[in-house]
Amino acid sequence: MEMRRGRRMPRDQLSALLLLLALAWLWLPAGGRRPPRPPPCPPSCSCTRDTAFCVDSKAVPRNLPPEVISLTMVNAAFTEIREAAFAHIPSLQFLLLNSNKFTLIGDNAFAGLSHLQYLFIENNDIQALSKGTFRGLKSLTHLSLANNNLQTLPRDLFKPLDILSDLDLRGNTLACDCKIKWLVEWLESTNTTVPAVFCSSPGQFEGQRIRDLALGDFQCITTDFVVHQVLPFQSVSAEPFTYASDLYIALAQPGASSCAILKWDYVERKLRDFDRIPAHSAVHCKPIVAQDQLYVVVAQLFGGSYIYRWDTAVDKFIKIQDIDSQKTRKPNDIEAFQIDGDWYFVIADSSKAGSTSLYRLNQNGFYSHQALHAWHRDTDVEYVENDGKPRLIISSSSQAPVIYQWSRAQKQFAPQGEVGEMLDVQMVKYFRVKRDQFLCLSRYIGDSKVVRWEGQRFVELQTLPSRGSMVMQPFSVEQRQYLALGSDFSFTHVYLWEEEKQKFVKFQELSVQAPRAFRYVPAADVQLLLAPSFKANTLVYRHVVVDLSL
C-alpha cells in the first residue's frame, strides 16, 4: 500500500526497519567501521576510561579522561604540589601520591576534589604541611601521610575532614613539643582510627606514643615584652603614681629641662602629656601622694632642688618649698615611704661634701629630719621593710652598701651593718621570692651580684656580667619574677627567676640605649615596663602571655 504524505509509519514497521539497519551495519566488512577512540592520556600515563597511572611525570597531568576517578602518581619529577593542582579532575575519588620527591604541599592543594575519599601521600620528603592543605576534602575517609619526614603538624590540620575514619602518620619524625600539643588533644576526642605514632624528640619523650602523652607534660605558656609605645624624648627616671583614681607617670627629662607628667588613657591605652614642671637639670622627679595632697620632689644637679604641690584650685603645680642646697648638693636618687603613719623621703647625695638626707612631712611641708652617711658619694638608696622593721640600704662609690634600721624609740635610722665587701655599687634594689629576701647590686665596672639574706647577713647567690650597667631592676608580674639588667654598651638583658635552680636565667634581650631605670607599671589589664633612656627615645614595653601551642 502506498504511504500517504504526512501519515506516520506504524510502530511495528519502524522497529523492524531499525533492526534491519543494525544487522546490515554488522555485516559490513571490518574495514568499513571506525574503531572507538581511546581515552585522552598524557605520554607519562597509562589510562582507562576512569583510571590513570602516571610515572615520571614532570607536572600534574592535565590531559586526562574527564571521567577519571582514580589517579596514581609514582616517581614524579617535580617537588611541589601547588594550590588547586587537581581541580581539573573534580571526579577523583582515589588519589595515590606515593614514592615521589614531594617536599612541599601548598594551601588548598586539593581544592575542588569534593568527591575524593582516599588520599595516600607516602614515602616522600615532606617536612611540613600548611594549615589549609586538606581544605575542601569533605568526603575524605582515608588519609595516609606515612613515611615522610614530617616533624610537626599545623594546628587543626584535620579539622576540615569531617568524616575521616582512618589516618596513618607512622614513619615520621614528629617532635613532641608545644606545636604538637593540639594533636594529643585531638587524638583524645576523635573517632578516627590512628595506628600508634611515636615521638622522635625531645629527649624526655623520645620513643613514647603520642597518644600516651598527658596535656600536663607540655609547658607551653611563656611571656614576652613587646614595644607598646615610643615616647619621643630622653629621660633618666620614671615614677608611677595614682591620684584621684587616675594613673600618672613622672619622668625626669634633663635634656628638656622639665619633669614630664604623663597620664594614662584607659580608652586608647596610651600615655598622654598632662603637665610639665620646669627643671633645668632634673635627675629625679618623685611624686608623693600624702593626706590627699600630691607633691612632686624635683631633684636637680644644678640650681637647687624643690618641692611642688598640685593646686586643685588652678589645676597646676605650685612650688612650695626649697630643699637646703648646703645639705643636698648633687642628688642622685629619691625614695618615699611611710612609717607609723608619718611620711618621709630620703635623697641620696653623690657629692663629696654632701650627705644623704631624710625629710619628714608635717602640716607645713617637708622638713629635714636626719642626716645620713655624709661624704661618701652615695649613688642609690632603697627602702625595705621586713619583719615589721623599716630599713634603708645606701650604696656609694667609696664603700660597701650600708644598712640602717629604724629606731622607733628615737624615730631615727641607726647604722646596722654592711652588705658584704662589694665596692662601687651603682644601684641597690630589694625583692622577695616567697619567704626569701634578696638584694640586686649593680656595678658599672665589674660584675653585678644577687645576694640573699640568711639570718644575720647577706650571702652572695649569683654573679651577672654587667659591664656598663647603670641599672639593675627586679620586678614581678603575677607569678613571675624578672630582673632587667641594663647596659650602656650592649642590649638590656631580662632574666627570669627559676625556683628550682634558685637563680636568674636569661630570658629576653631588649634594645634600649643607655637605660637609666626600669619601672613596672600595672595599668588595669595592661602590664607595662617603662624604660627611660639617657640617649634615645623612652620606650614603653607591654608584658604579654604567649601560648606556644597555638
mmCIF file of N, CA and C in Angstrom, residues 336-459:
data_model
loop_
_atom_site.group_PDB
_atom_site.id
_atom_site.type_symbol
_atom_site.label_atom_id
_atom_site.label_comp_id
_atom_site.label_asym_id
_atom_site.label_seq_id
_atom_site.Cartn_x
_atom_site.Cartn_y
_atom_site.Cartn_z
ATOM 1 N N ALA A 336 60.529 57.461 98.754
ATOM 2 C CA ALA A 336 59.500 57.954 99.681
ATOM 3 C C ALA A 336 58.827 56.772 100.356
ATOM 4 N N PHE A 337 58.432 56.928 101.609
ATOM 5 C CA PHE A 337 57.842 55.819 102.359
ATOM 6 C C PHE A 337 57.087 56.373 103.555
ATOM 7 N N GLN A 338 56.355 55.498 104.206
ATOM 8 C CA GLN A 338 55.547 55.863 105.371
ATOM 9 C C GLN A 338 55.919 54.949 106.537
ATOM 10 N N ILE A 339 56.186 55.534 107.684
ATOM 11 C CA ILE A 339 56.491 54.771 108.892
ATOM 12 C C ILE A 339 55.564 55.250 110.009
ATOM 13 N N ASP A 340 54.800 54.333 110.573
ATOM 14 C CA ASP A 340 53.890 54.643 111.688
ATOM 15 C C ASP A 340 52.999 55.847 111.386
ATOM 16 N N GLY A 341 52.516 55.925 110.144
ATOM 17 C CA GLY A 341 51.592 56.982 109.760
ATOM 18 C C GLY A 341 52.237 58.256 109.295
ATOM 19 N N ASP A 342 53.565 58.391 109.449
ATOM 20 C CA ASP A 342 54.265 59.612 109.022
ATOM 21 C C ASP A 342 54.934 59.375 107.660
ATOM 22 N N TRP A 343 54.912 60.429 106.817
ATOM 23 C CA TRP A 343 55.531 60.356 105.507
ATOM 24 C C TRP A 343 56.947 60.924 105.545
ATOM 25 N N TYR A 344 57.845 60.224 104.836
ATOM 26 C CA TYR A 344 59.240 60.637 104.728
ATOM 27 C C TYR A 344 59.702 60.493 103.277
ATOM 28 N N PHE A 345 60.738 61.215 102.929
ATOM 29 C CA PHE A 345 61.501 60.901 101.730
ATOM 30 C C PHE A 345 62.973 61.091 102.035
ATOM 31 N N VAL A 346 63.816 60.332 101.341
ATOM 32 C CA VAL A 346 65.257 60.381 101.540
ATOM 33 C C VAL A 346 65.908 60.641 100.190
ATOM 34 N N ILE A 347 66.895 61.542 100.166
ATOM 35 C CA ILE A 347 67.631 61.872 98.948
ATOM 36 C C ILE A 347 69.066 61.393 99.098
ATOM 37 N N ALA A 348 69.510 60.525 98.174
ATOM 38 C CA ALA A 348 70.906 60.093 98.150
ATOM 39 C C ALA A 348 71.731 61.167 97.463
ATOM 40 N N ASP A 349 72.783 61.609 98.115
ATOM 41 C CA ASP A 349 73.632 62.688 97.593
ATOM 42 C C ASP A 349 74.975 62.112 97.165
ATOM 43 N N SER A 350 75.375 62.389 95.924
ATOM 44 C CA SER A 350 76.591 61.782 95.378
ATOM 45 C C SER A 350 77.791 62.729 95.375
ATOM 46 N N SER A 351 77.649 63.892 96.010
ATOM 47 C CA SER A 351 78.793 64.812 96.061
ATOM 48 C C SER A 351 79.723 64.437 97.210
ATOM 49 N N LYS A 352 80.985 64.855 97.110
ATOM 50 C CA LYS A 352 81.961 64.550 98.161
ATOM 51 C C LYS A 352 81.642 65.284 99.456
ATOM 52 N N ALA A 353 81.033 66.461 99.337
ATOM 53 C CA ALA A 353 80.787 67.285 100.528
ATOM 54 C C ALA A 353 79.351 67.194 101.022
ATOM 55 N N GLY A 354 78.528 66.391 100.353
ATOM 56 C CA GLY A 354 77.121 66.309 100.742
ATOM 57 C C GLY A 354 76.834 65.099 101.595
ATOM 58 N N SER A 355 75.579 64.961 102.006
ATOM 59 C CA SER A 355 75.177 63.799 102.800
ATOM 60 C C SER A 355 73.764 63.399 102.405
ATOM 61 N N THR A 356 73.515 62.109 102.432
ATOM 62 C CA THR A 356 72.168 61.617 102.197
ATOM 63 C C THR A 356 71.277 62.103 103.336
ATOM 64 N N SER A 357 70.110 62.661 102.986
ATOM 65 C CA SER A 357 69.281 63.333 103.993
ATOM 66 C C SER A 357 67.859 62.793 103.999
ATOM 67 N N LEU A 358 67.283 62.745 105.212
ATOM 68 C CA LEU A 358 65.921 62.266 105.425
ATOM 69 C C LEU A 358 65.024 63.462 105.747
ATOM 70 N N TYR A 359 63.873 63.535 105.078
ATOM 71 C CA TYR A 359 62.907 64.621 105.297
ATOM 72 C C TYR A 359 61.576 64.027 105.750
ATOM 73 N N ARG A 360 60.885 64.796 106.621
ATOM 74 C CA ARG A 360 59.613 64.336 107.173
ATOM 75 C C ARG A 360 58.526 65.373 106.876
ATOM 76 N N LEU A 361 57.336 64.872 106.559
ATOM 77 C CA LEU A 361 56.211 65.748 106.259
ATOM 78 C C LEU A 361 55.489 66.146 107.542
ATOM 79 N N ASN A 362 55.287 67.466 107.724
ATOM 80 C CA ASN A 362 54.399 67.927 108.787
ATOM 81 C C ASN A 362 53.316 68.795 108.154
ATOM 82 N N GLN A 363 52.626 69.570 108.944
ATOM 83 C CA GLN A 363 51.487 70.327 108.419
ATOM 84 C C GLN A 363 51.901 71.395 107.417
ATOM 85 N N ASN A 364 53.126 71.845 107.484
ATOM 86 C CA ASN A 364 53.563 72.954 106.637
ATOM 87 C C ASN A 364 54.449 72.538 105.476
ATOM 88 N N GLY A 365 54.806 71.263 105.405
ATOM 89 C CA GLY A 365 55.679 70.808 104.318
ATOM 90 C C GLY A 365 56.652 69.761 104.809
ATOM 91 N N PHE A 366 57.678 69.471 103.973
ATOM 92 C CA PHE A 366 58.709 68.506 104.334
ATOM 93 C C PHE A 366 59.903 69.238 104.929
ATOM 94 N N TYR A 367 60.357 68.733 106.052
ATOM 95 C CA TYR A 367 61.475 69.381 106.724
ATOM 96 C C TYR A 367 62.543 68.350 107.074
ATOM 97 N N SER A 368 63.787 68.848 107.141
ATOM 98 C CA SER A 368 64.920 67.971 107.416
ATOM 99 C C SER A 368 64.718 67.245 108.742
ATOM 100 N N HIS A 369 64.909 65.915 108.689
ATOM 101 C CA HIS A 369 64.687 65.105 109.885
ATOM 102 C C HIS A 369 65.981 64.448 110.375
ATOM 103 N N GLN A 370 66.861 64.043 109.427
ATOM 104 C CA GLN A 370 68.082 63.352 109.835
ATOM 105 C C GLN A 370 69.084 63.380 108.680
ATOM 106 N N ALA A 371 70.367 63.581 109.028
ATOM 107 C CA ALA A 371 71.457 63.473 108.056
ATOM 108 C C ALA A 371 72.046 62.073 108.152
ATOM 109 N N LEU A 372 72.200 61.427 107.020
ATOM 110 C CA LEU A 372 72.693 60.047 106.982
ATOM 111 C C LEU A 372 73.939 59.969 106.096
ATOM 112 N N HIS A 373 74.918 59.225 106.528
ATOM 113 C CA HIS A 373 76.004 58.786 105.648
ATOM 114 C C HIS A 373 76.646 59.938 104.881
ATOM 115 N N ALA A 374 77.275 60.836 105.583
ATOM 116 C CA ALA A 374 77.873 62.011 104.950
ATOM 117 C C ALA A 374 79.181 61.677 104.247
ATOM 118 N N TRP A 375 79.444 62.421 103.133
ATOM 119 C CA TRP A 375 80.731 62.433 102.435
ATOM 120 C C TRP A 375 81.139 61.088 101.815
ATOM 121 N N HIS A 376 80.223 60.299 101.426
ATOM 122 C CA HIS A 376 80.581 59.004 100.848
ATOM 123 C C HIS A 376 80.158 58.869 99.376
ATOM 124 N N ARG A 377 79.699 59.948 98.769
ATOM 125 C CA ARG A 377 79.284 59.932 97.354
ATOM 126 C C ARG A 377 78.261 58.819 97.110
ATOM 127 N N ASP A 378 77.141 58.933 97.767
ATOM 128 C CA ASP A 378 76.101 57.908 97.676
ATOM 129 C C ASP A 378 75.450 57.916 96.291
ATOM 130 N N THR A 379 75.188 56.724 95.774
ATOM 131 C CA THR A 379 74.634 56.579 94.417
ATOM 132 C C THR A 379 73.171 56.167 94.402
ATOM 133 N N ASP A 380 72.708 55.474 95.458
ATOM 134 C CA ASP A 380 71.334 54.969 95.425
ATOM 135 C C ASP A 380 70.880 54.669 96.854
ATOM 136 N N VAL A 381 69.567 54.707 97.071
ATOM 137 C CA VAL A 381 69.008 54.361 98.375
ATOM 138 C C VAL A 381 67.761 53.520 98.151
ATOM 139 N N GLU A 382 67.598 52.501 98.975
ATOM 140 C CA GLU A 382 66.463 51.592 98.856
ATOM 141 C C GLU A 382 65.802 51.427 100.217
ATOM 142 N N TYR A 383 64.468 51.601 100.238
ATOM 143 C CA TYR A 383 63.711 51.408 101.481
ATOM 144 C C TYR A 383 63.184 49.981 101.508
ATOM 145 N N VAL A 384 63.392 49.305 102.635
ATOM 146 C CA VAL A 384 62.996 47.910 102.803
ATOM 147 C C VAL A 384 62.277 47.778 104.140
ATOM 148 N N GLU A 385 61.185 47.045 104.127
ATOM 149 C CA GLU A 385 60.502 46.763 105.390
ATOM 150 C C GLU A 385 60.213 45.279 105.458
ATOM 151 N N ASN A 386 60.828 44.612 106.415
ATOM 152 C CA ASN A 386 60.578 43.189 106.617
ATOM 153 C C ASN A 386 60.570 42.895 108.114
ATOM 154 N N ASP A 387 59.725 41.968 108.463
ATOM 155 C CA ASP A 387 59.526 41.612 109.876
ATOM 156 C C ASP A 387 59.142 42.835 110.706
ATOM 157 N N GLY A 388 58.438 43.776 110.072
ATOM 158 C CA GLY A 388 57.989 44.972 110.768
ATOM 159 C C GLY A 388 59.085 45.972 111.080
ATOM 160 N N LYS A 389 60.284 45.777 110.509
ATOM 161 C CA LYS A 389 61.410 46.658 110.795
ATOM 162 C C LYS A 389 61.791 47.437 109.544
ATOM 163 N N PRO A 390 61.547 48.741 109.515
ATOM 164 C CA PRO A 390 61.947 49.562 108.370
ATOM 165 C C PRO A 390 63.470 49.691 108.301
ATOM 166 N N ARG A 391 64.008 49.589 107.086
ATOM 167 C CA ARG A 391 65.449 49.721 106.879
ATOM 168 C C ARG A 391 65.724 50.542 105.630
ATOM 169 N N LEU A 392 66.880 51.195 105.618
ATOM 170 C CA LEU A 392 67.416 51.852 104.435
ATOM 171 C C LEU A 392 68.725 51.182 104.071
ATOM 172 N N ILE A 393 68.906 50.918 102.773
ATOM 173 C CA ILE A 393 70.173 50.390 102.280
ATOM 174 C C ILE A 393 70.736 51.417 101.307
ATOM 175 N N ILE A 394 71.921 51.939 101.613
ATOM 176 C CA ILE A 394 72.509 53.032 100.846
ATOM 177 C C ILE A 394 73.786 52.533 100.178
ATOM 178 N N SER A 395 73.834 52.659 98.843
ATOM 179 C CA SER A 395 75.051 52.294 98.109
ATOM 180 C C SER A 395 75.855 53.543 97.811
ATOM 181 N N SER A 396 77.170 53.377 97.663
ATOM 182 C CA SER A 396 78.036 54.536 97.428
ATOM 183 C C SER A 396 79.231 54.125 96.590
ATOM 184 N N SER A 397 79.961 55.141 96.150
ATOM 185 C CA SER A 397 81.154 54.914 95.320
ATOM 186 C C SER A 397 82.394 54.612 96.152
ATOM 187 N N SER A 398 82.316 54.822 97.455
ATOM 188 C CA SER A 398 83.529 54.735 98.267
ATOM 189 C C SER A 398 83.541 53.584 99.254
ATOM 190 N N GLN A 399 82.413 52.891 99.446
ATOM 191 C CA GLN A 399 82.405 51.782 100.390
ATOM 192 C C GLN A 399 81.266 50.821 100.046
ATOM 193 N N ALA A 400 81.221 49.703 100.761
ATOM 194 C CA ALA A 400 80.160 48.729 100.540
ATOM 195 C C ALA A 400 78.815 49.308 100.965
ATOM 196 N N PRO A 401 77.703 48.806 100.411
ATOM 197 C CA PRO A 401 76.380 49.310 100.811
ATOM 198 C C PRO A 401 76.173 49.187 102.314
ATOM 199 N N VAL A 402 75.569 50.225 102.882
ATOM 200 C CA VAL A 402 75.371 50.315 104.337
ATOM 201 C C VAL A 402 73.890 50.129 104.647
ATOM 202 N N ILE A 403 73.596 49.383 105.735
ATOM 203 C CA ILE A 403 72.225 49.145 106.175
ATOM 204 C C ILE A 403 71.936 50.005 107.397
ATOM 205 N N TYR A 404 70.816 50.727 107.349
ATOM 206 C CA TYR A 404 70.324 51.492 108.511
ATOM 207 C C TYR A 404 68.992 50.898 108.940
ATOM 208 N N GLN A 405 68.769 50.774 110.236
ATOM 209 C CA GLN A 405 67.492 50.269 110.751
ATOM 210 C C GLN A 405 66.807 51.345 111.584
ATOM 211 N N TRP A 406 65.481 51.423 111.426
ATOM 212 C CA TRP A 406 64.687 52.444 112.103
ATOM 213 C C TRP A 406 64.542 52.124 113.593
ATOM 214 N N SER A 407 64.816 53.132 114.393
ATOM 215 C CA SER A 407 64.613 53.017 115.837
ATOM 216 C C SER A 407 63.313 53.742 116.184
ATOM 217 N N ARG A 408 62.328 53.004 116.639
ATOM 218 C CA ARG A 408 61.050 53.624 116.968
ATOM 219 C C ARG A 408 61.152 54.483 118.235
ATOM 220 N N ALA A 409 62.082 54.170 119.083
ATOM 221 C CA ALA A 409 62.256 54.979 120.309
ATOM 222 C C ALA A 409 62.815 56.356 119.959
ATOM 223 N N GLN A 410 63.820 56.382 119.084
ATOM 224 C CA GLN A 410 64.450 57.649 118.724
ATOM 225 C C GLN A 410 63.847 58.281 117.471
ATOM 226 N N LYS A 411 63.028 57.500 116.760
ATOM 227 C CA LYS A 411 62.436 57.936 115.493
ATOM 228 C C LYS A 411 63.515 58.401 114.508
ATOM 229 N N GLN A 412 64.553 57.591 114.443
ATOM 230 C CA GLN A 412 65.641 57.831 113.514
ATOM 231 C C GLN A 412 66.202 56.504 113.023
ATOM 232 N N PHE A 413 66.978 56.581 111.943
ATOM 233 C CA PHE A 413 67.671 55.401 111.438
ATOM 234 C C PHE A 413 69.048 55.309 112.087
ATOM 235 N N ALA A 414 69.406 54.078 112.494
ATOM 236 C CA ALA A 414 70.707 53.840 113.104
ATOM 237 C C ALA A 414 71.471 52.818 112.267
ATOM 238 N N PRO A 415 72.816 52.974 112.128
ATOM 239 C CA PRO A 415 73.610 52.019 111.349
ATOM 240 C C PRO A 415 73.482 50.602 111.905
ATOM 241 N N GLN A 416 73.334 49.636 110.975
ATOM 242 C CA GLN A 416 73.191 48.241 111.402
ATOM 243 C C GLN A 416 74.305 47.367 110.858
ATOM 244 N N GLY A 417 74.895 47.725 109.728
ATOM 245 C CA GLY A 417 75.943 46.896 109.149
ATOM 246 C C GLY A 417 76.129 47.200 107.675
ATOM 247 N N GLU A 418 76.934 46.344 107.018
ATOM 248 C CA GLU A 418 77.212 46.491 105.599
ATOM 249 C C GLU A 418 76.786 45.246 104.842
ATOM 250 N N VAL A 419 76.663 45.404 103.503
ATOM 251 C CA VAL A 419 76.332 44.285 102.625
ATOM 252 C C VAL A 419 77.621 43.798 101.987
ATOM 253 N N GLY A 420 78.207 42.752 102.579
ATOM 254 C CA GLY A 420 79.402 42.154 102.000
ATOM 255 C C GLY A 420 80.550 43.130 101.885
ATOM 256 N N GLU A 421 81.434 42.870 100.906
ATOM 257 C CA GLU A 421 82.608 43.712 100.685
ATOM 258 C C GLU A 421 82.628 44.225 99.252
ATOM 259 N N MET A 422 81.458 44.513 98.724
ATOM 260 C CA MET A 422 81.342 44.925 97.332
ATOM 261 C C MET A 422 81.366 46.443 97.234
ATOM 262 N N LEU A 423 82.399 46.987 96.582
ATOM 263 C CA LEU A 423 82.563 48.428 96.457
ATOM 264 C C LEU A 423 82.000 48.929 95.130
ATOM 265 N N ASP A 424 81.837 50.223 95.047
ATOM 266 C CA ASP A 424 81.433 50.894 93.812
ATOM 267 C C ASP A 424 80.118 50.342 93.271
ATOM 268 N N VAL A 425 79.139 50.181 94.143
ATOM 269 C CA VAL A 425 77.811 49.716 93.723
ATOM 270 C C VAL A 425 77.022 50.913 93.190
ATOM 271 N N GLN A 426 76.518 50.772 91.997
ATOM 272 C CA GLN A 426 75.797 51.862 91.356
ATOM 273 C C GLN A 426 74.345 51.939 91.825
ATOM 274 N N MET A 427 73.740 50.780 92.052
ATOM 275 C CA MET A 427 72.324 50.746 92.425
ATOM 276 C C MET A 427 72.066 49.539 93.302
ATOM 277 N N VAL A 428 71.178 49.679 94.275
ATOM 278 C CA VAL A 428 70.785 48.567 95.136
ATOM 279 C C VAL A 428 69.262 48.458 95.109
ATOM 280 N N LYS A 429 68.754 47.236 94.853
ATOM 281 C CA LYS A 429 67.318 47.016 94.774
ATOM 282 C C LYS A 429 66.954 45.738 95.526
ATOM 283 N N TYR A 430 65.805 45.776 96.158
ATOM 284 C CA TYR A 430 65.337 44.686 97.026
ATOM 285 C C TYR A 430 64.170 43.956 96.358
ATOM 286 N N PHE A 431 64.109 42.638 96.553
ATOM 287 C CA PHE A 431 62.935 41.883 96.135
ATOM 288 C C PHE A 431 62.794 40.636 96.992
ATOM 289 N N ARG A 432 61.605 40.052 96.951
ATOM 290 C CA ARG A 432 61.318 38.834 97.707
ATOM 291 C C ARG A 432 60.787 37.764 96.774
ATOM 292 N N VAL A 433 61.133 36.524 97.047
ATOM 293 C CA VAL A 433 60.539 35.362 96.396
ATOM 294 C C VAL A 433 60.077 34.443 97.510
ATOM 295 N N LYS A 434 58.748 34.352 97.674
ATOM 296 C CA LYS A 434 58.169 33.627 98.794
ATOM 297 C C LYS A 434 58.698 34.226 100.102
ATOM 298 N N ARG A 435 59.397 33.441 100.916
ATOM 299 C CA ARG A 435 59.898 33.960 102.184
ATOM 300 C C ARG A 435 61.337 34.451 102.100
ATOM 301 N N ASP A 436 61.992 34.207 100.983
ATOM 302 C CA ASP A 436 63.394 34.598 100.851
ATOM 303 C C ASP A 436 63.503 36.058 100.434
ATOM 304 N N GLN A 437 64.542 36.726 100.948
ATOM 305 C CA GLN A 437 64.784 38.139 100.664
ATOM 306 C C GLN A 437 66.126 38.299 99.956
ATOM 307 N N PHE A 438 66.126 39.161 98.936
ATOM 308 C CA PHE A 438 67.304 39.304 98.094
ATOM 309 C C PHE A 438 67.597 40.784 97.853
ATOM 310 N N LEU A 439 68.854 41.038 97.490
ATOM 311 C CA LEU A 439 69.268 42.347 97.001
ATOM 312 C C LEU A 439 69.953 42.175 95.652
ATOM 313 N N CYS A 440 69.704 43.129 94.744
ATOM 314 C CA CYS A 440 70.429 43.215 93.490
ATOM 315 C C CYS A 440 71.406 44.380 93.603
ATOM 316 N N LEU A 441 72.683 44.110 93.358
ATOM 317 C CA LEU A 441 73.733 45.115 93.474
ATOM 318 C C LEU A 441 74.373 45.286 92.100
ATOM 319 N N SER A 442 74.110 46.424 91.457
ATOM 320 C CA SER A 442 74.635 46.625 90.099
ATOM 321 C C SER A 442 75.899 47.464 90.139
ATOM 322 N N ARG A 443 76.791 47.155 89.183
ATOM 323 C CA ARG A 443 78.063 47.866 89.090
ATOM 324 C C ARG A 443 78.307 48.244 87.635
ATOM 325 N N TYR A 444 78.897 49.434 87.441
ATOM 326 C CA TYR A 444 79.205 49.896 86.086
ATOM 327 C C TYR A 444 80.452 49.203 85.552
ATOM 328 N N ILE A 445 81.432 49.001 86.422
ATOM 329 C CA ILE A 445 82.650 48.273 86.062
ATOM 330 C C ILE A 445 82.716 47.022 86.929
ATOM 331 N N GLY A 446 82.804 45.875 86.291
ATOM 332 C CA GLY A 446 82.799 44.621 87.045
ATOM 333 C C GLY A 446 81.452 43.943 86.969
ATOM 334 N N ASP A 447 81.316 42.881 87.731
ATOM 335 C CA ASP A 447 80.088 42.082 87.707
ATOM 336 C C ASP A 447 79.093 42.574 88.749
ATOM 337 N N SER A 448 77.821 42.450 88.384
ATOM 338 C CA SER A 448 76.758 42.716 89.351
ATOM 339 C C SER A 448 76.436 41.431 90.092
ATOM 340 N N LYS A 449 75.778 41.583 91.254
ATOM 341 C CA LYS A 449 75.545 40.399 92.079
ATOM 342 C C LYS A 449 74.113 40.381 92.615
ATOM 343 N N VAL A 450 73.646 39.162 92.854
ATOM 344 C CA VAL A 450 72.404 38.924 93.578
ATOM 345 C C VAL A 450 72.794 38.260 94.890
ATOM 346 N N VAL A 451 72.370 38.852 96.014
ATOM 347 C CA VAL A 451 72.694 38.301 97.326
ATOM 348 C C VAL A 451 71.400 37.977 98.068
ATOM 349 N N ARG A 452 71.470 37.003 98.966
ATOM 350 C CA ARG A 452 70.291 36.547 99.718
ATOM 351 C C ARG A 452 70.532 36.730 101.213
ATOM 352 N N TRP A 453 69.478 37.160 101.892
ATOM 353 C CA TRP A 453 69.553 37.350 103.345
ATOM 354 C C TRP A 453 69.451 35.994 104.037
ATOM 355 N N GLU A 454 70.463 35.678 104.811
ATOM 356 C CA GLU A 454 70.483 34.405 105.537
ATOM 357 C C GLU A 454 70.799 34.679 107.005
ATOM 358 N N GLY A 455 69.743 34.814 107.779
ATOM 359 C CA GLY A 455 69.913 35.016 109.225
ATOM 360 C C GLY A 455 70.299 36.432 109.562
ATOM 361 N N GLN A 456 71.612 36.680 109.669
ATOM 362 C CA GLN A 456 72.106 37.984 110.094
ATOM 363 C C GLN A 456 72.913 38.713 109.022
ATOM 364 N N ARG A 457 73.013 38.136 107.823
ATOM 365 C CA ARG A 457 73.829 38.786 106.803
ATOM 366 C C ARG A 457 73.368 38.366 105.411
ATOM 367 N N PHE A 458 73.835 39.127 104.423
ATOM 368 C CA PHE A 458 73.560 38.796 103.028
ATOM 369 C C PHE A 458 74.690 37.940 102.479
ATOM 370 N N VAL A 459 74.308 36.862 101.765
ATOM 371 C CA VAL A 459 75.276 35.921 101.197
ATOM 372 C C VAL A 459 75.148 35.943 99.674
#
